[in-house]
Amino acid sequence: MSRNLNPGDVLPDFTLPDETGKLHRLSTLQADNCMVLMLGRGEHCPRERQHQFEMRKLAQWNPVAFTEMVTVLPGELHDVFKMKIATGASWTYLCDADLDVRDTLEIDEYTDEHHDYATVPHTIVLAPGLVIDKVYVGYWFWGRPSPYQLWEDLADLHKRIKPDFDPTTAEAREAWKAIQAEPAVAR
């Protein structure tokens, strides 16, 4: 059973290298946005490659949707780079070479007798502050979310965290008026 992957939990703020070796903190990549975090099985997996390929559609929407996307893979930097270019991904890929993510979250794929570094794939929808909102377990391919499932999850999350999600409500209008009434220096 995985650890620290329950809705409402705060995900540990891992610092990991991208395929070039540059270090990134998850919280810095997330900033004030929501995030889709994919904890992948490894470069060797055709199901992983197919899922990453499908996520390119979501990546096209993210820049206008206040959403970040990150993939974390076990293995070596070169393996992470191979997966990123093989799928045509444009988002950040990080390398869990020391298996800190896998071990901290207890998501090792104990059934894989050929790849001792493999993880059970998880896709995590994160609210700002690395707060876990939803978790998918993708041990079987159909357990991994489609871009359209994530669209629904992110719409639901944004409805709950953005007070102006529906700007036609009286509350949203009053909040806007209050901000406009503040001195320009305070804004």
PDB file of C-alpha atoms in Angstrom:
ATOM      1  CA  MET A   1       0.000   0.000   0.000  1.00  0.00           C
ATOM      2  CA  SER A   2       1.327   3.415  -0.895  1.00  0.00           C
ATOM      3  CA  ARG A   3       2.107   6.022   1.732  1.00  0.00           C
ATOM      4  CA  ASN A   4       1.371   9.772   1.749  1.00  0.00           C
ATOM      5  CA  LEU A   5      -0.946   9.511  -1.273  1.00  0.00           C
ATOM      6  CA  ASN A   6      -4.351  10.279   0.203  1.00  0.00           C
ATOM      7  CA  PRO A   7      -6.567  13.194  -0.814  1.00  0.00           C
ATOM      8  CA  GLY A   8      -5.867  16.067   1.549  1.00  0.00           C
ATOM      9  CA  ASP A   9      -2.280  14.976   2.259  1.00  0.00           C
ATOM     10  CA  VAL A  10       0.569  17.262   1.253  1.00  0.00           C
ATOM     11  CA  LEU A  11       2.966  15.533  -1.103  1.00  0.00           C
ATOM     12  CA  PRO A  12       6.615  15.710  -0.019  1.00  0.00           C
ATOM     13  CA  ASP A  13       8.429  18.489  -1.872  1.00  0.00           C
ATOM     14  CA  PHE A  14      10.954  16.383  -3.764  1.00  0.00           C
ATOM     15  CA  THR A  15      13.979  17.957  -5.480  1.00  0.00           C
ATOM     16  CA  LEU A  16      15.012  15.945  -8.530  1.00  0.00           C
ATOM     17  CA  PRO A  17      17.100  16.464 -11.671  1.00  0.00           C
ATOM     18  CA  ASP A  18      15.609  16.825 -15.144  1.00  0.00           C
ATOM     19  CA  GLU A  19      17.109  14.919 -18.085  1.00  0.00           C
ATOM     20  CA  THR A  20      19.972  17.451 -18.268  1.00  0.00           C
ATOM     21  CA  GLY A  21      20.831  17.110 -14.578  1.00  0.00           C
ATOM     22  CA  LYS A  22      19.363  20.483 -13.523  1.00  0.00           C
ATOM     23  CA  LEU A  23      17.637  20.222 -10.134  1.00  0.00           C
ATOM     24  CA  HIS A  24      13.972  21.214  -9.692  1.00  0.00           C
ATOM     25  CA  ARG A  25      11.728  21.365  -6.616  1.00  0.00           C
ATOM     26  CA  LEU A  26       8.156  20.235  -7.203  1.00  0.00           C
ATOM     27  CA  SER A  27       6.797  23.272  -5.341  1.00  0.00           C
ATOM     28  CA  THR A  28       8.796  25.622  -7.566  1.00  0.00           C
ATOM     29  CA  LEU A  29       7.520  23.907 -10.703  1.00  0.00           C
ATOM     30  CA  GLN A  30       3.965  24.088  -9.367  1.00  0.00           C
ATOM     31  CA  ALA A  31       4.100  27.723  -8.197  1.00  0.00           C
ATOM     32  CA  ASP A  32       0.496  28.837  -7.458  1.00  0.00           C
ATOM     33  CA  ASN A  33      -1.055  26.533 -10.050  1.00  0.00           C
ATOM     34  CA  CYS A  34      -2.622  23.112  -9.961  1.00  0.00           C
ATOM     35  CA  MET A  35      -0.415  20.256 -11.115  1.00  0.00           C
ATOM     36  CA  VAL A  36      -0.775  16.873 -12.749  1.00  0.00           C
ATOM     37  CA  LEU A  37       2.088  14.736 -11.460  1.00  0.00           C
ATOM     38  CA  MET A  38       2.748  11.426 -13.181  1.00  0.00           C
ATOM     39  CA  LEU A  39       4.917   8.951 -11.323  1.00  0.00           C
ATOM     40  CA  GLY A  40       5.872   6.585 -14.103  1.00  0.00           C
ATOM     41  CA  ARG A  41       6.919   2.958 -14.189  1.00  0.00           C
ATOM     42  CA  GLY A  42      10.055   3.495 -16.222  1.00  0.00           C
ATOM     43  CA  GLU A  43      11.320   4.037 -19.750  1.00  0.00           C
ATOM     44  CA  HIS A  44      11.197   0.305 -20.500  1.00  0.00           C
ATOM     45  CA  CYS A  45       7.391   0.111 -20.318  1.00  0.00           C
ATOM     46  CA  PRO A  46       5.289   0.357 -23.521  1.00  0.00           C
ATOM     47  CA  ARG A  47       2.191   1.246 -21.445  1.00  0.00           C
ATOM     48  CA  GLU A  48       4.127   4.136 -19.915  1.00  0.00           C
ATOM     49  CA  ARG A  49       5.192   5.335 -23.338  1.00  0.00           C
ATOM     50  CA  GLN A  50       1.604   5.197 -24.637  1.00  0.00           C
ATOM     51  CA  HIS A  51       0.212   7.077 -21.628  1.00  0.00           C
ATOM     52  CA  GLN A  52       2.861   9.793 -21.906  1.00  0.00           C
ATOM     53  CA  PHE A  53       2.092  10.090 -25.611  1.00  0.00           C
ATOM     54  CA  GLU A  54      -1.621  10.579 -24.849  1.00  0.00           C
ATOM     55  CA  MET A  55      -0.855  13.250 -22.227  1.00  0.00           C
ATOM     56  CA  ARG A  56       0.478  15.535 -24.973  1.00  0.00           C
ATOM     57  CA  LYS A  57      -3.135  16.656 -25.495  1.00  0.00           C
ATOM     58  CA  LEU A  58      -3.388  17.777 -21.861  1.00  0.00           C
ATOM     59  CA  ALA A  59      -0.042  19.548 -22.179  1.00  0.00           C
ATOM     60  CA  GLN A  60      -1.486  21.685 -24.987  1.00  0.00           C
ATOM     61  CA  TRP A  61      -4.265  22.957 -22.695  1.00  0.00           C
ATOM     62  CA  ASN A  62      -2.177  23.586 -19.572  1.00  0.00           C
ATOM     63  CA  PRO A  63      -0.687  26.989 -20.497  1.00  0.00           C
ATOM     64  CA  VAL A  64      -4.156  28.561 -20.630  1.00  0.00           C
ATOM     65  CA  ALA A  65      -5.534  26.519 -17.727  1.00  0.00           C
ATOM     66  CA  PHE A  66      -3.249  27.551 -14.833  1.00  0.00           C
ATOM     67  CA  THR A  67      -2.013  23.964 -14.624  1.00  0.00           C
ATOM     68  CA  GLU A  68       1.469  22.472 -14.604  1.00  0.00           C
ATOM     69  CA  MET A  69       2.437  18.951 -15.573  1.00  0.00           C
ATOM     70  CA  VAL A  70       5.449  16.900 -14.467  1.00  0.00           C
ATOM     71  CA  THR A  71       6.525  13.304 -15.056  1.00  0.00           C
ATOM     72  CA  VAL A  72       8.879  11.520 -12.646  1.00  0.00           C
ATOM     73  CA  LEU A  73      10.567   8.337 -13.840  1.00  0.00           C
ATOM     74  CA  PRO A  74      12.932   5.934 -12.086  1.00  0.00           C
ATOM     75  CA  GLY A  75      16.191   5.031 -13.786  1.00  0.00           C
ATOM     76  CA  GLU A  76      19.011   7.099 -15.168  1.00  0.00           C
ATOM     77  CA  LEU A  77      18.991  10.574 -16.733  1.00  0.00           C
ATOM     78  CA  HIS A  78      19.505   9.064 -20.177  1.00  0.00           C
ATOM     79  CA  ASP A  79      16.422   6.842 -19.733  1.00  0.00           C
ATOM     80  CA  VAL A  80      14.319   9.859 -18.758  1.00  0.00           C
ATOM     81  CA  PHE A  81      15.586  11.749 -21.816  1.00  0.00           C
ATOM     82  CA  LYS A  82      14.779   8.782 -24.088  1.00  0.00           C
ATOM     83  CA  MET A  83      11.189   8.657 -22.827  1.00  0.00           C
ATOM     84  CA  LYS A  84      10.701  12.395 -23.176  1.00  0.00           C
ATOM     85  CA  ILE A  85      11.889  12.521 -26.773  1.00  0.00           C
ATOM     86  CA  ALA A  86      10.227   9.216 -27.755  1.00  0.00           C
ATOM     87  CA  THR A  87       6.819  10.567 -26.746  1.00  0.00           C
ATOM     88  CA  GLY A  88       7.329  14.115 -28.017  1.00  0.00           C
ATOM     89  CA  ALA A  89       6.618  15.540 -24.573  1.00  0.00           C
ATOM     90  CA  SER A  90       7.016  19.262 -23.925  1.00  0.00           C
ATOM     91  CA  TRP A  91       6.598  19.273 -20.141  1.00  0.00           C
ATOM     92  CA  THR A  92       9.148  18.727 -17.386  1.00  0.00           C
ATOM     93  CA  TYR A  93      10.496  15.228 -16.846  1.00  0.00           C
ATOM     94  CA  LEU A  94      12.394  14.448 -13.658  1.00  0.00           C
ATOM     95  CA  CYS A  95      14.647  11.545 -12.779  1.00  0.00           C
ATOM     96  CA  ASP A  96      14.271   9.521  -9.574  1.00  0.00           C
ATOM     97  CA  ALA A  97      17.646   7.776  -9.965  1.00  0.00           C
ATOM     98  CA  ASP A  98      18.079   7.288  -6.201  1.00  0.00           C
ATOM     99  CA  LEU A  99      14.461   6.039  -5.931  1.00  0.00           C
ATOM    100  CA  ASP A 100      13.639   8.585  -3.219  1.00  0.00           C
ATOM    101  CA  VAL A 101      10.130   9.156  -4.585  1.00  0.00           C
ATOM    102  CA  ARG A 102       9.480   5.452  -5.027  1.00  0.00           C
ATOM    103  CA  ASP A 103      10.713   4.574  -1.548  1.00  0.00           C
ATOM    104  CA  THR A 104       9.136   7.526   0.284  1.00  0.00           C
ATOM    105  CA  LEU A 105       5.731   6.817  -1.238  1.00  0.00           C
ATOM    106  CA  GLU A 106       6.180   3.024  -1.108  1.00  0.00           C
ATOM    107  CA  ILE A 107       5.181   2.563  -4.734  1.00  0.00           C
ATOM    108  CA  ASP A 108       7.787  -0.014  -5.740  1.00  0.00           C
ATOM    109  CA  GLU A 109       6.505  -2.492  -8.297  1.00  0.00           C
ATOM    110  CA  TYR A 110       7.361  -5.674  -6.459  1.00  0.00           C
ATOM    111  CA  THR A 111       5.829  -7.836  -9.228  1.00  0.00           C
ATOM    112  CA  ASP A 112       8.413  -6.760 -11.837  1.00  0.00           C
ATOM    113  CA  GLU A 113      11.185  -9.350 -11.692  1.00  0.00           C
ATOM    114  CA  HIS A 114      13.204  -7.767 -14.520  1.00  0.00           C
ATOM    115  CA  HIS A 115      13.426  -4.102 -13.470  1.00  0.00           C
ATOM    116  CA  ASP A 116      14.315  -3.709  -9.799  1.00  0.00           C
ATOM    117  CA  TYR A 117      13.777   0.047  -9.973  1.00  0.00           C
ATOM    118  CA  ALA A 118      10.215  -0.029 -11.418  1.00  0.00           C
ATOM    119  CA  THR A 119       7.385   1.805  -9.704  1.00  0.00           C
ATOM    120  CA  VAL A 120       3.637   1.310  -9.716  1.00  0.00           C
ATOM    121  CA  PRO A 121       2.492   4.211 -11.904  1.00  0.00           C
ATOM    122  CA  HIS A 122       0.391   6.900 -10.234  1.00  0.00           C
ATOM    123  CA  THR A 123      -1.139  10.061 -11.636  1.00  0.00           C
ATOM    124  CA  ILE A 124      -1.803  12.661  -8.968  1.00  0.00           C
ATOM    125  CA  VAL A 125      -3.891  15.801  -9.305  1.00  0.00           C
ATOM    126  CA  LEU A 126      -2.448  18.420  -6.957  1.00  0.00           C
ATOM    127  CA  ALA A 127      -4.065  21.576  -5.658  1.00  0.00           C
ATOM    128  CA  PRO A 128      -1.711  24.509  -4.967  1.00  0.00           C
ATOM    129  CA  GLY A 129       0.696  23.779  -2.127  1.00  0.00           C
ATOM    130  CA  LEU A 130       1.223  20.168  -3.323  1.00  0.00           C
ATOM    131  CA  VAL A 131      -2.092  19.180  -1.727  1.00  0.00           C
ATOM    132  CA  ILE A 132      -3.302  15.875  -3.128  1.00  0.00           C
ATOM    133  CA  ASP A 133      -6.758  16.148  -4.638  1.00  0.00           C
ATOM    134  CA  LYS A 134      -7.081  12.885  -6.595  1.00  0.00           C
ATOM    135  CA  VAL A 135      -4.928   9.808  -7.193  1.00  0.00           C
ATOM    136  CA  TYR A 136      -5.048   7.310 -10.033  1.00  0.00           C
ATOM    137  CA  VAL A 137      -3.179   3.998  -9.774  1.00  0.00           C
ATOM    138  CA  GLY A 138      -2.101   2.849 -13.217  1.00  0.00           C
ATOM    139  CA  TYR A 139      -0.769  -0.636 -12.572  1.00  0.00           C
ATOM    140  CA  TRP A 140      -3.136  -1.660 -15.354  1.00  0.00           C
ATOM    141  CA  PHE A 141      -3.245   0.722 -18.316  1.00  0.00           C
ATOM    142  CA  TRP A 142      -6.955   1.480 -17.830  1.00  0.00           C
ATOM    143  CA  GLY A 143      -6.181   2.738 -14.331  1.00  0.00           C
ATOM    144  CA  ARG A 144      -4.351   5.683 -15.858  1.00  0.00           C
ATOM    145  CA  PRO A 145      -6.460   8.768 -16.560  1.00  0.00           C
ATOM    146  CA  SER A 146      -7.125  10.131 -20.006  1.00  0.00           C
ATOM    147  CA  PRO A 147      -6.662  13.847 -20.730  1.00  0.00           C
ATOM    148  CA  TYR A 148     -10.467  14.127 -20.654  1.00  0.00           C
ATOM    149  CA  GLN A 149     -10.761  12.562 -17.200  1.00  0.00           C
ATOM    150  CA  LEU A 150      -8.122  14.992 -15.980  1.00  0.00           C
ATOM    151  CA  TRP A 151     -10.056  17.852 -17.612  1.00  0.00           C
ATOM    152  CA  GLU A 152     -13.044  16.932 -15.408  1.00  0.00           C
ATOM    153  CA  ASP A 153     -10.859  16.566 -12.305  1.00  0.00           C
ATOM    154  CA  LEU A 154      -9.169  19.921 -12.885  1.00  0.00           C
ATOM    155  CA  ALA A 155     -12.480  21.665 -13.592  1.00  0.00           C
ATOM    156  CA  ASP A 156     -13.857  20.325 -10.322  1.00  0.00           C
ATOM    157  CA  LEU A 157     -10.719  21.365  -8.434  1.00  0.00           C
ATOM    158  CA  HIS A 158     -10.722  24.871  -9.914  1.00  0.00           C
ATOM    159  CA  LYS A 159     -14.411  25.294  -8.999  1.00  0.00           C
ATOM    160  CA  ARG A 160     -13.455  24.611  -5.389  1.00  0.00           C
ATOM    161  CA  ILE A 161     -10.302  26.757  -5.165  1.00  0.00           C
ATOM    162  CA  LYS A 162     -11.054  29.728  -7.442  1.00  0.00           C
ATOM    163  CA  PRO A 163     -13.653  32.050  -5.902  1.00  0.00           C
ATOM    164  CA  ASP A 164     -14.176  33.667  -9.293  1.00  0.00           C
ATOM    165  CA  PHE A 165     -14.620  30.385 -11.203  1.00  0.00           C
ATOM    166  CA  ASP A 166     -18.097  31.683 -12.023  1.00  0.00           C
ATOM    167  CA  PRO A 167     -17.667  35.458 -12.278  1.00  0.00           C
ATOM    168  CA  THR A 168     -21.424  35.967 -12.654  1.00  0.00           C
ATOM    169  CA  THR A 169     -22.135  35.234  -8.983  1.00  0.00           C
ATOM    170  CA  ALA A 170     -22.890  38.068  -6.606  1.00  0.00           C
ATOM    171  CA  GLU A 171     -19.947  37.022  -4.396  1.00  0.00           C
ATOM    172  CA  ALA A 172     -17.487  37.225  -7.284  1.00  0.00           C
ATOM    173  CA  ARG A 173     -18.786  40.653  -8.319  1.00  0.00           C
ATOM    174  CA  GLU A 174     -18.510  41.979  -4.756  1.00  0.00           C
ATOM    175  CA  ALA A 175     -14.980  40.619  -4.395  1.00  0.00           C
ATOM    176  CA  TRP A 176     -13.994  42.359  -7.649  1.00  0.00           C
ATOM    177  CA  LYS A 177     -15.524  45.634  -6.507  1.00  0.00           C
ATOM    178  CA  ALA A 178     -13.671  45.383  -3.184  1.00  0.00           C
ATOM    179  CA  ILE A 179     -10.351  44.875  -4.953  1.00  0.00           C
ATOM    180  CA  GLN A 180     -11.024  47.812  -7.279  1.00  0.00           C
ATOM    181  CA  ALA A 181     -11.831  50.043  -4.283  1.00  0.00           C
ATOM    182  CA  GLU A 182      -8.403  49.401  -2.717  1.00  0.00           C
ATOM    183  CA  PRO A 183      -5.641  51.949  -3.347  1.00  0.00           C
ATOM    184  CA  ALA A 184      -3.454  50.960  -6.331  1.00  0.00           C
ATOM    185  CA  VAL A 185      -0.424  50.570  -4.022  1.00  0.00           C
ATOM    186  CA  ALA A 186      -2.218  47.891  -1.968  1.00  0.00           C
ATOM    187  CA  ARG A 187      -2.998  45.812  -5.063  1.00  0.00           C
TER     188      ARG A 187
END
